Amino acid sequence: IAFNGRVFTFTGTSTKATRKEIVEQITRMGASFAPSVTPQTHYLVVGAGGNPCWAFSWYGRKVEKAVGFRKEGGTILIVHENDFWDAVEEGT
């Protein structure tokens, strides 16, 4: 996971930080945060705390949009929150 100049979006619930803290961390690492998935999004981070809808095999609009962009040739990566925090630790 690279940070400098990248765009991150977060979905689900984090087990480590509030959304505000995540945005601050992303900004400190030289990246930017977007509340919605767009073709310019580089990473969609899926929170380890999940989302109640996931129990019913519905992964939400952000994941659906990210998968759709990938099917159209986009390069957005869908990553787990644990991988995100590992990359933060490596980058600091």
Tab-separated table of N, CA and C in Angstrom:
chain	number	residue	atom	x	y	z
A	1	ILE	N	0.859	-1.180	0.000
A	1	ILE	CA	0.000	0.000	0.000
A	1	ILE	C	0.894	1.228	0.000
A	2	ALA	N	0.729	2.062	-1.001
A	2	ALA	CA	1.461	3.324	-1.097
A	2	ALA	C	0.534	4.451	-0.662
A	3	PHE	N	1.095	5.481	-0.072
A	3	PHE	CA	0.275	6.572	0.435
A	3	PHE	C	0.434	7.870	-0.349
A	4	ASN	N	1.634	8.258	-0.651
A	4	ASN	CA	1.892	9.566	-1.232
A	4	ASN	C	1.097	9.786	-2.519
A	5	GLY	N	0.202	10.763	-2.490
A	5	GLY	CA	-0.588	11.123	-3.656
A	5	GLY	C	-1.754	10.199	-3.965
A	6	ARG	N	-2.014	9.226	-3.118
A	6	ARG	CA	-3.096	8.268	-3.355
A	6	ARG	C	-4.395	8.740	-2.714
A	7	VAL	N	-5.505	8.172	-3.178
A	7	VAL	CA	-6.833	8.500	-2.648
A	7	VAL	C	-7.401	7.251	-1.973
A	8	PHE	N	-7.820	7.416	-0.719
A	8	PHE	CA	-8.370	6.330	0.078
A	8	PHE	C	-9.838	6.586	0.404
A	9	THR	N	-10.615	5.520	0.439
A	9	THR	CA	-11.996	5.543	0.915
A	9	THR	C	-12.102	4.417	1.935
A	10	PHE	N	-12.923	4.606	2.947
A	10	PHE	CA	-13.075	3.618	4.012
A	10	PHE	C	-14.529	3.182	4.082
A	11	THR	N	-14.751	1.886	4.335
A	11	THR	CA	-16.100	1.372	4.507
A	11	THR	C	-16.137	0.430	5.699
A	12	GLY	N	-17.285	0.292	6.298
A	12	GLY	CA	-17.414	-0.564	7.469
A	12	GLY	C	-16.941	0.149	8.721
A	13	THR	N	-16.763	-0.626	9.781
A	13	THR	CA	-16.378	-0.086	11.081
A	13	THR	C	-14.949	-0.492	11.409
A	14	SER	N	-14.166	0.471	11.813
A	14	SER	CA	-12.791	0.190	12.209
A	14	SER	C	-12.748	-0.362	13.627
A	15	THR	N	-11.806	-1.242	13.873
A	15	THR	CA	-11.600	-1.755	15.231
A	15	THR	C	-10.484	-1.004	15.938
A	16	LYS	N	-9.821	-0.065	15.232
A	16	LYS	CA	-8.670	0.628	15.805
A	16	LYS	C	-8.841	2.131	15.974
A	17	ALA	N	-9.679	2.742	15.161
A	17	ALA	CA	-9.739	4.202	15.171
A	17	ALA	C	-11.090	4.691	14.680
A	18	THR	N	-11.371	5.953	15.006
A	18	THR	CA	-12.577	6.584	14.475
A	18	THR	C	-12.311	6.978	13.014
A	19	ARG	N	-13.354	7.255	12.295
A	19	ARG	CA	-13.199	7.678	10.902
A	19	ARG	C	-12.355	8.952	10.835
A	20	LYS	N	-12.584	9.871	11.761
A	20	LYS	CA	-11.814	11.120	11.793
A	20	LYS	C	-10.328	10.832	11.991
A	21	GLU	N	-9.997	9.913	12.890
A	21	GLU	CA	-8.593	9.557	13.131
A	21	GLU	C	-7.967	8.892	11.902
A	22	ILE	N	-8.751	8.100	11.211
A	22	ILE	CA	-8.255	7.452	9.993
A	22	ILE	C	-7.951	8.500	8.928
A	23	VAL	N	-8.849	9.451	8.753
A	23	VAL	CA	-8.636	10.529	7.775
A	23	VAL	C	-7.377	11.312	8.133
A	24	GLU	N	-7.187	11.611	9.416
A	24	GLU	CA	-5.989	12.339	9.846
A	24	GLU	C	-4.725	11.538	9.546
A	25	GLN	N	-4.773	10.229	9.783
A	25	GLN	CA	-3.614	9.370	9.512
A	25	GLN	C	-3.305	9.323	8.026
A	26	ILE	N	-4.323	9.175	7.212
A	26	ILE	CA	-4.144	9.138	5.761
A	26	ILE	C	-3.505	10.435	5.278
A	27	THR	N	-3.970	11.561	5.801
A	27	THR	CA	-3.443	12.867	5.418
A	27	THR	C	-1.986	13.010	5.845
A	28	ARG	N	-1.659	12.573	7.054
A	28	ARG	CA	-0.270	12.629	7.527
A	28	ARG	C	0.664	11.821	6.639
A	29	MET	N	0.145	10.765	6.021
A	29	MET	CA	0.965	9.890	5.178
A	29	MET	C	1.083	10.417	3.746
A	30	GLY	N	0.497	11.590	3.474
A	30	GLY	CA	0.623	12.199	2.155
A	30	GLY	C	-0.465	11.812	1.170
A	31	ALA	N	-1.509	11.188	1.676
A	31	ALA	CA	-2.622	10.769	0.822
A	31	ALA	C	-3.835	11.643	1.101
A	32	SER	N	-4.909	11.385	0.384
A	32	SER	CA	-6.149	12.105	0.640
A	32	SER	C	-7.288	11.108	0.844
A	33	PHE	N	-8.346	11.591	1.450
A	33	PHE	CA	-9.504	10.762	1.768
A	33	PHE	C	-10.692	11.237	0.950
A	34	ALA	N	-11.442	10.291	0.418
A	34	ALA	CA	-12.687	10.595	-0.283
A	34	ALA	C	-13.793	9.790	0.392
A	35	PRO	N	-14.918	10.412	0.720
A	35	PRO	CA	-15.987	9.681	1.403
A	35	PRO	C	-16.699	8.662	0.515
A	36	SER	N	-16.571	8.827	-0.805
A	36	SER	CA	-17.228	7.919	-1.745
A	36	SER	C	-16.202	7.329	-2.699
A	37	VAL	N	-16.501	6.151	-3.213
A	37	VAL	CA	-15.647	5.509	-4.208
A	37	VAL	C	-15.869	6.189	-5.558
A	38	THR	N	-14.776	6.582	-6.195
A	38	THR	CA	-14.822	7.190	-7.520
A	38	THR	C	-13.755	6.517	-8.387
A	39	PRO	N	-13.749	6.796	-9.683
A	39	PRO	CA	-12.679	6.230	-10.515
A	39	PRO	C	-11.279	6.687	-10.080
A	40	GLN	N	-11.189	7.780	-9.331
A	40	GLN	CA	-9.895	8.275	-8.860
A	40	GLN	C	-9.440	7.601	-7.555
A	41	THR	N	-10.292	6.793	-6.943
A	41	THR	CA	-9.941	6.112	-5.703
A	41	THR	C	-8.899	5.038	-5.992
A	42	HIS	N	-7.843	5.026	-5.186
A	42	HIS	CA	-6.803	3.999	-5.319
A	42	HIS	C	-7.056	2.818	-4.396
A	43	TYR	N	-7.540	3.095	-3.174
A	43	TYR	CA	-7.745	2.043	-2.175
A	43	TYR	C	-9.101	2.193	-1.491
A	44	LEU	N	-9.820	1.095	-1.405
A	44	LEU	CA	-11.005	1.015	-0.561
A	44	LEU	C	-10.617	0.134	0.609
A	45	VAL	N	-10.592	0.713	1.799
A	45	VAL	CA	-10.203	-0.014	3.004
A	45	VAL	C	-11.476	-0.515	3.686
A	46	VAL	N	-11.539	-1.811	3.916
A	46	VAL	CA	-12.704	-2.437	4.544
A	46	VAL	C	-12.412	-2.616	6.027
A	47	GLY	N	-13.220	-1.976	6.865
A	47	GLY	CA	-13.022	-2.028	8.309
A	47	GLY	C	-13.164	-3.431	8.879
A	48	ALA	N	-12.317	-3.755	9.841
A	48	ALA	CA	-12.311	-5.084	10.465
A	48	ALA	C	-13.556	-5.328	11.306
A	49	GLY	N	-14.211	-4.245	11.735
A	49	GLY	CA	-15.424	-4.379	12.532
A	49	GLY	C	-16.645	-4.722	11.699
A	50	GLY	N	-16.491	-4.610	10.393
A	50	GLY	CA	-17.564	-5.002	9.490
A	50	GLY	C	-18.745	-4.055	9.463
A	51	ASN	N	-19.840	-4.624	9.005
A	51	ASN	CA	-21.090	-3.910	8.839
A	51	ASN	C	-22.189	-4.948	9.015
A	52	PRO	N	-23.256	-4.648	9.755
A	52	PRO	CA	-24.314	-5.646	9.969
A	52	PRO	C	-24.893	-6.226	8.683
A	53	CYS	N	-24.905	-5.465	7.610
A	53	CYS	CA	-25.450	-5.948	6.330
A	53	CYS	C	-24.630	-7.107	5.772
A	54	TRP	N	-23.354	-7.168	6.128
A	54	TRP	CA	-22.485	-8.197	5.574
A	54	TRP	C	-22.921	-9.589	6.002
A	55	ALA	N	-23.628	-9.692	7.108
A	55	ALA	CA	-24.125	-10.992	7.574
A	55	ALA	C	-25.119	-11.585	6.577
A	56	PHE	N	-25.691	-10.731	5.745
A	56	PHE	CA	-26.675	-11.175	4.758
A	56	PHE	C	-26.104	-11.183	3.347
A	57	SER	N	-24.773	-11.227	3.261
A	57	SER	CA	-24.047	-11.273	1.980
A	57	SER	C	-24.297	-10.057	1.104
A	58	TRP	N	-24.584	-8.931	1.708
A	58	TRP	CA	-24.697	-7.673	0.977
A	58	TRP	C	-23.578	-6.782	1.471
A	59	TYR	N	-22.659	-6.448	0.598
A	59	TYR	CA	-21.433	-5.780	1.020
A	59	TYR	C	-21.463	-4.268	0.872
A	60	GLY	N	-22.569	-3.725	0.506
A	60	GLY	CA	-22.715	-2.284	0.488
A	60	GLY	C	-22.332	-1.630	-0.820
A	61	ARG	N	-22.736	-0.390	-0.938
A	61	ARG	CA	-22.550	0.358	-2.179
A	61	ARG	C	-21.084	0.619	-2.506
A	62	LYS	N	-20.280	0.915	-1.484
A	62	LYS	CA	-18.877	1.229	-1.764
A	62	LYS	C	-18.143	0.031	-2.358
A	63	VAL	N	-18.347	-1.133	-1.780
A	63	VAL	CA	-17.695	-2.329	-2.312
A	63	VAL	C	-18.234	-2.630	-3.709
A	64	GLU	N	-19.545	-2.523	-3.888
A	64	GLU	CA	-20.134	-2.763	-5.211
A	64	GLU	C	-19.557	-1.808	-6.258
A	65	LYS	N	-19.429	-0.533	-5.897
A	65	LYS	CA	-18.873	0.444	-6.832
A	65	LYS	C	-17.423	0.116	-7.157
A	66	ALA	N	-16.649	-0.249	-6.134
A	66	ALA	CA	-15.239	-0.581	-6.355
A	66	ALA	C	-15.110	-1.779	-7.290
A	67	VAL	N	-15.908	-2.801	-7.069
A	67	VAL	CA	-15.884	-3.988	-7.934
A	67	VAL	C	-16.288	-3.602	-9.355
A	68	GLY	N	-17.283	-2.737	-9.476
A	68	GLY	CA	-17.711	-2.272	-10.794
A	68	GLY	C	-16.607	-1.537	-11.525
A	69	PHE	N	-15.888	-0.650	-10.832
A	69	PHE	CA	-14.779	0.075	-11.456
A	69	PHE	C	-13.672	-0.888	-11.881
A	70	ARG	N	-13.421	-1.903	-11.063
A	70	ARG	CA	-12.396	-2.900	-11.421
A	70	ARG	C	-12.803	-3.666	-12.677
A	71	LYS	N	-14.090	-4.015	-12.776
A	71	LYS	CA	-14.575	-4.740	-13.962
A	71	LYS	C	-14.432	-3.897	-15.220
A	72	GLU	N	-14.481	-2.570	-15.050
A	72	GLU	CA	-14.337	-1.651	-16.181
A	72	GLU	C	-12.875	-1.323	-16.462
A	73	GLY	N	-11.966	-1.985	-15.770
A	73	GLY	CA	-10.544	-1.758	-16.008
A	73	GLY	C	-9.868	-0.849	-15.007
A	74	GLY	N	-10.581	-0.424	-13.978
A	74	GLY	CA	-9.996	0.429	-12.946
A	74	GLY	C	-8.976	-0.325	-12.115
A	75	THR	N	-8.160	0.429	-11.423
A	75	THR	CA	-7.080	-0.181	-10.639
A	75	THR	C	-7.301	-0.082	-9.137
A	76	ILE	N	-8.497	0.231	-8.711
A	76	ILE	CA	-8.776	0.350	-7.282
A	76	ILE	C	-8.499	-0.989	-6.585
A	77	LEU	N	-7.823	-0.903	-5.443
A	77	LEU	CA	-7.540	-2.088	-4.645
A	77	LEU	C	-8.442	-2.095	-3.421
A	78	ILE	N	-9.028	-3.229	-3.137
A	78	ILE	CA	-9.861	-3.400	-1.949
A	78	ILE	C	-8.997	-4.117	-0.927
A	79	VAL	N	-8.736	-3.442	0.200
A	79	VAL	CA	-7.823	-3.987	1.202
A	79	VAL	C	-8.495	-4.046	2.569
A	80	HIS	N	-8.070	-4.984	3.372
A	80	HIS	CA	-8.579	-5.126	4.735
A	80	HIS	C	-7.908	-4.098	5.633
A	81	GLU	N	-8.629	-3.663	6.630
A	81	GLU	CA	-8.104	-2.674	7.565
A	81	GLU	C	-6.776	-3.103	8.182
A	82	ASN	N	-6.613	-4.368	8.507
A	82	ASN	CA	-5.354	-4.832	9.108
A	82	ASN	C	-4.171	-4.572	8.184
A	83	ASP	N	-4.356	-4.782	6.888
A	83	ASP	CA	-3.292	-4.504	5.927
A	83	ASP	C	-2.997	-3.009	5.856
A	84	PHE	N	-4.043	-2.198	5.963
A	84	PHE	CA	-3.872	-0.744	5.992
A	84	PHE	C	-3.001	-0.331	7.161
A	85	TRP	N	-3.325	-0.824	8.363
A	85	TRP	CA	-2.544	-0.438	9.555
A	85	TRP	C	-1.117	-0.978	9.493
A	86	ASP	N	-0.920	-2.157	8.918
A	86	ASP	CA	0.442	-2.677	8.728
A	86	ASP	C	1.240	-1.732	7.844
A	87	ALA	N	0.631	-1.235	6.779
A	87	ALA	CA	1.313	-0.302	5.871
A	87	ALA	C	1.596	1.025	6.558
A	88	VAL	N	0.680	1.481	7.415
A	88	VAL	CA	0.907	2.718	8.173
A	88	VAL	C	2.145	2.546	9.058
A	89	GLU	N	2.218	1.420	9.765
A	89	GLU	CA	3.353	1.182	10.649
A	89	GLU	C	4.669	1.112	9.880
A	90	GLU	N	4.646	0.492	8.705
A	90	GLU	CA	5.853	0.401	7.889
A	90	GLU	C	6.290	1.774	7.378
A	91	GLY	N	5.308	2.658	7.126
A	91	GLY	CA	5.598	3.964	6.568
A	91	GLY	C	5.983	5.030	7.569
A	92	THR	N	5.842	4.718	8.850
A	92	THR	CA	6.175	5.749	9.865
A	92	THR	C	7.501	5.498	10.510
